[in-house]
PDB file of C-alpha atoms in Angstrom:
ATOM      1  CA  MET A   1      19.431 120.355   1.943  1.00 95.00           C
ATOM      2  CA  LYS A   2      16.617 120.439   4.493  1.00 98.00           C
ATOM      3  CA  ALA A   3      14.979 117.673   6.492  1.00 98.00           C
ATOM      4  CA  MET A   4      11.378 117.187   7.560  1.00 98.00           C
ATOM      5  CA  ILE A   5      10.191 115.359  10.661  1.00 98.00           C
ATOM      6  CA  LEU A   6       6.642 114.019  10.362  1.00 98.00           C
ATOM      7  CA  ALA A   7       4.940 114.690  13.687  1.00 97.00           C
ATOM      8  CA  ALA A   8       1.243 115.196  12.929  1.00 96.00           C
ATOM      9  CA  GLY A   9      -0.085 111.718  13.778  1.00 86.00           C
ATOM     10  CA  ARG A  10      -2.694 111.330  16.511  1.00 80.00           C
ATOM     11  CA  GLY A  11      -1.021 108.280  18.071  1.00 78.00           C
ATOM     12  CA  THR A  12      -4.212 106.403  18.902  1.00 83.00           C
ATOM     13  CA  ARG A  13      -2.326 103.100  19.333  1.00 87.00           C
ATOM     14  CA  MET A  14      -0.528 104.658  22.287  1.00 92.00           C
ATOM     15  CA  LYS A  15      -3.867 104.694  24.156  1.00 85.00           C
ATOM     16  CA  HIS A  16      -3.874 106.930  27.255  1.00 89.00           C
ATOM     17  CA  LEU A  17      -0.224 107.961  26.766  1.00 91.00           C
ATOM     18  CA  THR A  18      -1.255 110.464  24.098  1.00 92.00           C
ATOM     19  CA  ASP A  19      -4.377 111.800  25.810  1.00 90.00           C
ATOM     20  CA  ASN A  20      -2.504 114.931  26.839  1.00 91.00           C
ATOM     21  CA  SER A  21       0.667 114.720  24.768  1.00 92.00           C
ATOM     22  CA  PRO A  22       1.450 114.342  21.055  1.00 92.00           C
ATOM     23  CA  LYS A  23       3.187 111.076  20.250  1.00 93.00           C
ATOM     24  CA  PRO A  24       6.545 112.671  19.254  1.00 94.00           C
ATOM     25  CA  MET A  25       6.749 114.178  22.753  1.00 96.00           C
ATOM     26  CA  LEU A  26       6.661 110.809  24.517  1.00 95.00           C
ATOM     27  CA  GLN A  27       9.777 110.221  26.592  1.00 95.00           C
ATOM     28  CA  VAL A  28      12.571 108.018  25.276  1.00 96.00           C
ATOM     29  CA  ALA A  29      15.621 107.684  27.518  1.00 94.00           C
ATOM     30  CA  GLY A  30      14.812 110.859  29.401  1.00 94.00           C
ATOM     31  CA  LYS A  31      13.769 113.211  26.591  1.00 96.00           C
ATOM     32  CA  PRO A  32      11.072 113.444  23.906  1.00 97.00           C
ATOM     33  CA  LEU A  33      11.448 111.127  20.942  1.00 97.00           C
ATOM     34  CA  ILE A  34      11.390 114.080  18.555  1.00 98.00           C
ATOM     35  CA  ALA A  35      14.355 115.669  20.361  1.00 98.00           C
ATOM     36  CA  HIS A  36      16.446 112.600  19.507  1.00 97.00           C
ATOM     37  CA  HIS A  37      15.581 113.074  15.827  1.00 98.00           C
ATOM     38  CA  VAL A  38      16.476 116.768  15.911  1.00 98.00           C
ATOM     39  CA  GLU A  39      19.831 116.121  17.585  1.00 98.00           C
ATOM     40  CA  ARG A  40      20.758 113.336  15.178  1.00 98.00           C
ATOM     41  CA  LEU A  41      19.766 115.337  12.104  1.00 98.00           C
ATOM     42  CA  VAL A  42      21.861 118.287  13.261  1.00 98.00           C
ATOM     43  CA  LYS A  43      24.794 115.962  13.921  1.00 98.00           C
ATOM     44  CA  ALA A  44      24.392 114.666  10.341  1.00 98.00           C
ATOM     45  CA  GLY A  45      24.742 118.171   8.930  1.00 98.00           C
ATOM     46  CA  PHE A  46      21.129 119.304   8.618  1.00 98.00           C
ATOM     47  CA  ASN A  47      20.800 122.836   9.963  1.00 97.00           C
ATOM     48  CA  GLU A  48      17.343 123.651   8.572  1.00 98.00           C
ATOM     49  CA  LEU A  49      14.448 121.493   9.706  1.00 98.00           C
ATOM     50  CA  VAL A  50      10.711 121.528   9.051  1.00 98.00           C
ATOM     51  CA  ILE A  51       8.270 119.839  11.420  1.00 98.00           C
ATOM     52  CA  ASN A  52       4.581 119.358  10.690  1.00 98.00           C
ATOM     53  CA  HIS A  53       2.128 118.946  13.514  1.00 97.00           C
ATOM     54  CA  ALA A  54      -1.586 118.831  14.246  1.00 96.00           C
ATOM     55  CA  TYR A  55      -2.771 117.214  17.482  1.00 93.00           C
ATOM     56  CA  LEU A  56      -1.377 119.196  20.464  1.00 94.00           C
ATOM     57  CA  GLY A  57       1.365 120.477  18.192  1.00 95.00           C
ATOM     58  CA  GLU A  58       1.824 123.594  20.288  1.00 97.00           C
ATOM     59  CA  GLN A  59       3.638 121.391  22.807  1.00 97.00           C
ATOM     60  CA  ILE A  60       6.221 120.491  20.154  1.00 98.00           C
ATOM     61  CA  GLU A  61       6.779 124.151  19.279  1.00 98.00           C
ATOM     62  CA  ALA A  62       7.026 125.139  22.930  1.00 98.00           C
ATOM     63  CA  TYR A  63       9.656 122.471  23.613  1.00 98.00           C
ATOM     64  CA  LEU A  64      11.849 122.818  20.506  1.00 98.00           C
ATOM     65  CA  GLY A  65      11.338 126.522  19.832  1.00 98.00           C
ATOM     66  CA  ASP A  66      13.145 127.940  16.818  1.00 98.00           C
ATOM     67  CA  GLY A  67      15.834 125.264  17.032  1.00 98.00           C
ATOM     68  CA  SER A  68      18.608 127.592  18.186  1.00 98.00           C
ATOM     69  CA  ALA A  69      19.189 125.511  21.323  1.00 98.00           C
ATOM     70  CA  TYR A  70      20.013 122.576  19.025  1.00 98.00           C
ATOM     71  CA  GLY A  71      22.157 124.502  16.573  1.00 98.00           C
ATOM     72  CA  CYS A  72      19.598 124.593  13.789  1.00 98.00           C
ATOM     73  CA  GLN A  73      16.640 126.533  12.444  1.00 98.00           C
ATOM     74  CA  ILE A  74      13.207 124.927  12.825  1.00 98.00           C
ATOM     75  CA  GLN A  75      10.116 125.956  10.870  1.00 98.00           C
ATOM     76  CA  TYR A  76       6.689 124.502  11.551  1.00 98.00           C
ATOM     77  CA  SER A  77       3.901 123.447   9.216  1.00 98.00           C
ATOM     78  CA  HIS A  78       0.681 123.527  11.220  1.00 97.00           C
ATOM     79  CA  GLU A  79      -2.202 121.357  10.058  1.00 97.00           C
ATOM     80  CA  LYS A  80      -5.670 122.255  11.343  1.00 94.00           C
ATOM     81  CA  THR A  81      -6.598 118.635  10.727  1.00 92.00           C
ATOM     82  CA  ALA A  82      -4.002 115.958  10.028  1.00 93.00           C
ATOM     83  CA  LEU A  83      -3.282 115.789   6.293  1.00 97.00           C
ATOM     84  CA  GLU A  84      -1.830 112.250   6.212  1.00 96.00           C
ATOM     85  CA  THR A  85       1.773 111.730   5.171  1.00 97.00           C
ATOM     86  CA  GLY A  86       1.474 112.856   1.561  1.00 98.00           C
ATOM     87  CA  GLY A  87      -0.731 115.851   2.225  1.00 98.00           C
ATOM     88  CA  GLY A  88       1.431 116.970   5.121  1.00 98.00           C
ATOM     89  CA  ILE A  89       4.614 116.906   3.049  1.00 98.00           C
ATOM     90  CA  PHE A  90       2.879 118.630   0.127  1.00 98.00           C
ATOM     91  CA  GLN A  91       1.711 121.502   2.345  1.00 98.00           C
ATOM     92  CA  ALA A  92       5.262 121.915   3.673  1.00 98.00           C
ATOM     93  CA  LEU A  93       6.967 121.870   0.247  1.00 98.00           C
ATOM     94  CA  PRO A  94       7.378 125.693   0.058  1.00 97.00           C
ATOM     95  CA  LEU A  95       9.403 125.482   3.288  1.00 98.00           C
ATOM     96  CA  LEU A  96      11.483 122.527   2.081  1.00 98.00           C
ATOM     97  CA  VAL A  97      12.628 123.089  -1.495  1.00 96.00           C
ATOM     98  CA  ASN A  98      13.648 125.628  -4.079  1.00 91.00           C
ATOM     99  CA  GLU A  99      15.013 125.489  -7.613  1.00 87.00           C
ATOM    100  CA  ARG A 100      18.568 125.161  -6.319  1.00 92.00           C
ATOM    101  CA  GLU A 101      17.759 122.350  -3.896  1.00 96.00           C
ATOM    102  CA  PRO A 102      14.799 120.188  -5.022  1.00 97.00           C
ATOM    103  CA  CYS A 103      15.463 117.300  -2.602  1.00 98.00           C
ATOM    104  CA  PHE A 104      14.859 116.884   1.108  1.00 98.00           C
ATOM    105  CA  ALA A 105      15.094 114.180   3.756  1.00 98.00           C
ATOM    106  CA  VAL A 106      12.075 112.833   5.630  1.00 98.00           C
ATOM    107  CA  VAL A 107      12.029 111.128   9.022  1.00 98.00           C
ATOM    108  CA  ASN A 108       8.854 109.646  10.469  1.00 97.00           C
ATOM    109  CA  GLY A 109       8.642 111.034  13.974  1.00 95.00           C
ATOM    110  CA  ASP A 110       7.486 107.743  15.463  1.00 93.00           C
ATOM    111  CA  VAL A 111      10.308 105.451  14.348  1.00 96.00           C
ATOM    112  CA  TRP A 112      13.667 104.715  15.893  1.00 96.00           C
ATOM    113  CA  SER A 113      16.752 103.558  14.054  1.00 96.00           C
ATOM    114  CA  ASP A 114      20.445 103.569  14.843  1.00 95.00           C
ATOM    115  CA  MET A 115      21.164 104.352  11.175  1.00 97.00           C
ATOM    116  CA  ASP A 116      23.582 107.242  10.690  1.00 97.00           C
ATOM    117  CA  TYR A 117      21.426 110.114   9.445  1.00 98.00           C
ATOM    118  CA  GLN A 118      24.288 111.273   7.230  1.00 98.00           C
ATOM    119  CA  ARG A 119      22.930 108.696   4.786  1.00 97.00           C
ATOM    120  CA  LEU A 120      19.905 110.983   4.400  1.00 98.00           C
ATOM    121  CA  ASN A 121      22.018 113.996   3.527  1.00 97.00           C
ATOM    122  CA  LYS A 122      22.511 113.523  -0.196  1.00 94.00           C
ATOM    123  CA  GLY A 123      20.755 114.627  -3.337  1.00 92.00           C
ATOM    124  CA  ILE A 124      18.950 112.203  -5.640  1.00 96.00           C
ATOM    125  CA  HIS A 125      18.154 112.179  -9.346  1.00 93.00           C
ATOM    126  CA  HIS A 126      15.013 110.045  -9.060  1.00 97.00           C
ATOM    127  CA  HIS A 127      11.729 110.914  -7.356  1.00 98.00           C
ATOM    128  CA  ALA A 128      12.537 109.071  -4.135  1.00 98.00           C
ATOM    129  CA  HIS A 129      15.120 106.998  -2.308  1.00 98.00           C
ATOM    130  CA  LEU A 130      13.726 104.731   0.390  1.00 98.00           C
ATOM    131  CA  PHE A 131      15.515 103.005   3.234  1.00 98.00           C
ATOM    132  CA  LEU A 132      14.045  99.547   3.753  1.00 98.00           C
ATOM    133  CA  VAL A 133      14.401  97.229   6.741  1.00 98.00           C
ATOM    134  CA  GLY A 134      13.657  93.621   7.577  1.00 97.00           C
ATOM    135  CA  ASN A 135      10.029  92.853   8.296  1.00 97.00           C
ATOM    136  CA  PRO A 136       8.903  93.228  11.918  1.00 95.00           C
ATOM    137  CA  SER A 137       6.334  90.919  13.470  1.00 94.00           C
ATOM    138  CA  HIS A 138       3.556  93.464  12.935  1.00 92.00           C
ATOM    139  CA  ASN A 139       4.294  93.673   9.180  1.00 94.00           C
ATOM    140  CA  PRO A 140       5.496  90.154   8.285  1.00 95.00           C
ATOM    141  CA  ASP A 141       4.769  90.406   4.543  1.00 92.00           C
ATOM    142  CA  GLY A 142       6.693  93.639   4.059  1.00 95.00           C
ATOM    143  CA  ASP A 143       5.919  96.518   1.724  1.00 91.00           C
ATOM    144  CA  PHE A 144       8.299  96.620  -1.236  1.00 97.00           C
ATOM    145  CA  ALA A 145      10.876  94.556  -3.084  1.00 97.00           C
ATOM    146  CA  LEU A 146      14.307  95.704  -4.248  1.00 96.00           C
ATOM    147  CA  HIS A 147      15.801  94.795  -7.627  1.00 94.00           C
ATOM    148  CA  ASN A 148      19.105  96.189  -8.873  1.00 94.00           C
ATOM    149  CA  GLY A 149      18.767  99.180  -6.602  1.00 96.00           C
ATOM    150  CA  MET A 150      15.226 100.006  -7.718  1.00 97.00           C
ATOM    151  CA  VAL A 151      12.260  99.693  -5.369  1.00 98.00           C
ATOM    152  CA  LYS A 152       9.124  97.998  -6.706  1.00 97.00           C
ATOM    153  CA  VAL A 153       5.843  96.646  -5.464  1.00 93.00           C
ATOM    154  CA  SER A 154       6.440  93.076  -4.362  1.00 88.00           C
ATOM    155  CA  GLU A 155       5.071  90.378  -6.658  1.00 87.00           C
ATOM    156  CA  GLY A 156       5.973  87.353  -4.587  1.00 83.00           C
ATOM    157  CA  GLU A 157       9.706  87.966  -4.273  1.00 89.00           C
ATOM    158  CA  GLU A 158      11.433  88.859  -1.023  1.00 93.00           C
ATOM    159  CA  ALA A 159       9.894  92.021   0.388  1.00 96.00           C
ATOM    160  CA  PHE A 160      11.077  94.537   2.960  1.00 98.00           C
ATOM    161  CA  THR A 161       9.388  97.110   5.178  1.00 97.00           C
ATOM    162  CA  PHE A 162       9.647 100.835   4.477  1.00 97.00           C
ATOM    163  CA  SER A 163      11.495 102.316   7.451  1.00 98.00           C
ATOM    164  CA  GLY A 164       9.936 105.780   7.357  1.00 97.00           C
ATOM    165  CA  LEU A 165      13.334 107.236   6.432  1.00 98.00           C
ATOM    166  CA  SER A 166      13.668 108.600   2.916  1.00 98.00           C
ATOM    167  CA  ILE A 167      15.002 111.233   0.569  1.00 98.00           C
ATOM    168  CA  LEU A 168      12.341 112.757  -1.668  1.00 98.00           C
ATOM    169  CA  HIS A 169      12.394 114.989  -4.740  1.00 98.00           C
ATOM    170  CA  LYS A 170       9.761 117.677  -5.206  1.00 98.00           C
ATOM    171  CA  ASP A 171       8.814 116.164  -8.586  1.00 98.00           C
ATOM    172  CA  LEU A 172       7.214 113.247  -6.719  1.00 98.00           C
ATOM    173  CA  PHE A 173       4.367 115.646  -5.881  1.00 98.00           C
ATOM    174  CA  ASP A 174       3.733 116.998  -9.387  1.00 97.00           C
ATOM    175  CA  GLY A 175      -0.007 117.259  -9.973  1.00 97.00           C
ATOM    176  CA  CYS A 176      -0.966 116.977  -6.307  1.00 98.00           C
ATOM    177  CA  GLU A 177      -3.578 119.246  -4.758  1.00 97.00           C
ATOM    178  CA  SER A 178      -3.927 120.505  -1.212  1.00 97.00           C
ATOM    179  CA  GLY A 179      -5.720 118.257   1.230  1.00 97.00           C
ATOM    180  CA  ALA A 180      -5.279 114.967   3.030  1.00 97.00           C
ATOM    181  CA  PHE A 181      -3.711 112.102   1.057  1.00 98.00           C
ATOM    182  CA  LYS A 182      -1.297 109.245   1.663  1.00 97.00           C
ATOM    183  CA  LEU A 183       2.278 109.070   0.413  1.00 98.00           C
ATOM    184  CA  ALA A 184       2.215 105.379  -0.557  1.00 96.00           C
ATOM    185  CA  PRO A 185       0.151 105.783  -3.778  1.00 97.00           C
ATOM    186  CA  LEU A 186       2.592 108.448  -5.020  1.00 98.00           C
ATOM    187  CA  LEU A 187       5.525 106.160  -4.330  1.00 98.00           C
ATOM    188  CA  LYS A 188       3.874 103.205  -6.055  1.00 97.00           C
ATOM    189  CA  LYS A 189       3.125 105.325  -9.126  1.00 97.00           C
ATOM    190  CA  ALA A 190       6.742 106.468  -9.214  1.00 98.00           C
ATOM    191  CA  MET A 191       7.914 102.857  -8.846  1.00 98.00           C
ATOM    192  CA  HIS A 192       6.068 101.920 -12.034  1.00 96.00           C
ATOM    193  CA  SER A 193       8.105 104.591 -13.810  1.00 96.00           C
ATOM    194  CA  LYS A 194      11.339 103.316 -12.228  1.00 97.00           C
ATOM    195  CA  GLN A 195      11.735 106.532 -10.278  1.00 98.00           C
ATOM    196  CA  VAL A 196      12.290 105.067  -6.797  1.00 98.00           C
ATOM    197  CA  THR A 197      15.668 103.802  -5.657  1.00 98.00           C
ATOM    198  CA  GLY A 198      16.464 102.250  -2.306  1.00 98.00           C
ATOM    199  CA  ASP A 199      18.689 100.154  -0.146  1.00 95.00           C
ATOM    200  CA  VAL A 200      18.271  97.920   2.881  1.00 97.00           C
ATOM    201  CA  TYR A 201      19.413  98.927   6.335  1.00 97.00           C
ATOM    202  CA  ARG A 202      20.361  95.877   8.414  1.00 96.00           C
ATOM    203  CA  GLY A 203      20.798  97.583  11.785  1.00 97.00           C
ATOM    204  CA  TYR A 204      18.315  98.201  14.578  1.00 97.00           C
ATOM    205  CA  TRP A 205      14.964  99.745  13.666  1.00 98.00           C
ATOM    206  CA  LEU A 206      11.670 100.024  15.524  1.00 97.00           C
ATOM    207  CA  ASP A 207       8.254 101.479  14.815  1.00 96.00           C
ATOM    208  CA  VAL A 208       7.557 103.143  18.171  1.00 96.00           C
ATOM    209  CA  GLY A 209       3.821 102.836  17.684  1.00 91.00           C
ATOM    210  CA  THR A 210       2.539 101.066  20.781  1.00 94.00           C
ATOM    211  CA  PRO A 211       3.169 101.298  24.545  1.00 95.00           C
ATOM    212  CA  GLU A 212       4.993  97.971  24.363  1.00 96.00           C
ATOM    213  CA  ARG A 213       7.407  99.199  21.696  1.00 96.00           C
ATOM    214  CA  LEU A 214       7.926 102.465  23.543  1.00 96.00           C
ATOM    215  CA  GLN A 215       8.961 100.400  26.557  1.00 96.00           C
ATOM    216  CA  GLU A 216      11.253  98.319  24.328  1.00 96.00           C
ATOM    217  CA  ILE A 217      13.213 101.286  23.013  1.00 96.00           C
ATOM    218  CA  ASN A 218      13.467 102.815  26.485  1.00 96.00           C
ATOM    219  CA  GLN A 219      14.891  99.608  27.897  1.00 95.00           C
ATOM    220  CA  ARG A 220      17.310  99.251  24.977  1.00 94.00           C
ATOM    221  CA  LEU A 221      18.704 102.773  25.308  1.00 92.00           C
ATOM    222  CA  LEU A 222      18.847 102.811  29.072  1.00 87.00           C
ATOM    223  CA  ASN A 223      20.762  99.518  29.065  1.00 86.00           C
ATOM    224  CA  GLN A 224      23.419 100.705  26.617  1.00 79.00           C
TER     225      GLN A 224
END
């Protein structure tokens, strides 16, 4: 089973910090954020990784190389213009799946969690399995609800935030066409067909999307 790290975002909320560096290359506890993801995925048993990139993506390739220094093989999916989450994954599908292994793990390159990535290393029989977390202050209403292990669009019941960590099946992308599109509409469509499972992770999680949150995760890790 392979894993994909999403690293094509422009990172505009990071302001001047991403003027000359892609967001996944920002330093967290002395090394790029994306390097933490690579190391943790390898530790969890993933030895084949795919990374998409767009803005200044050559810096990511130059730093990580072919992955041999980390004990894995890394392939890159270059996007001339960012294809959004759904379009980026769809373009990379030929690198991620085959008939023998139709599932793959996905990690948003701009999140941090102390969840054991071994939880991502398992096949699924539905179209997606999402890891949800408690709602942060910047997303107080949450994204999705969970009922008997199935994820659904919230209709007033307790909702959680999608962590950016998931296991996806290639069938989620049936009928898609090349180009830029979001992942959320595909997930919501699959939810209506009861094709999305999930569970809630109660540990530490952070969307490293602003300079303030970047400082928060640096302080947390350096103080451990």
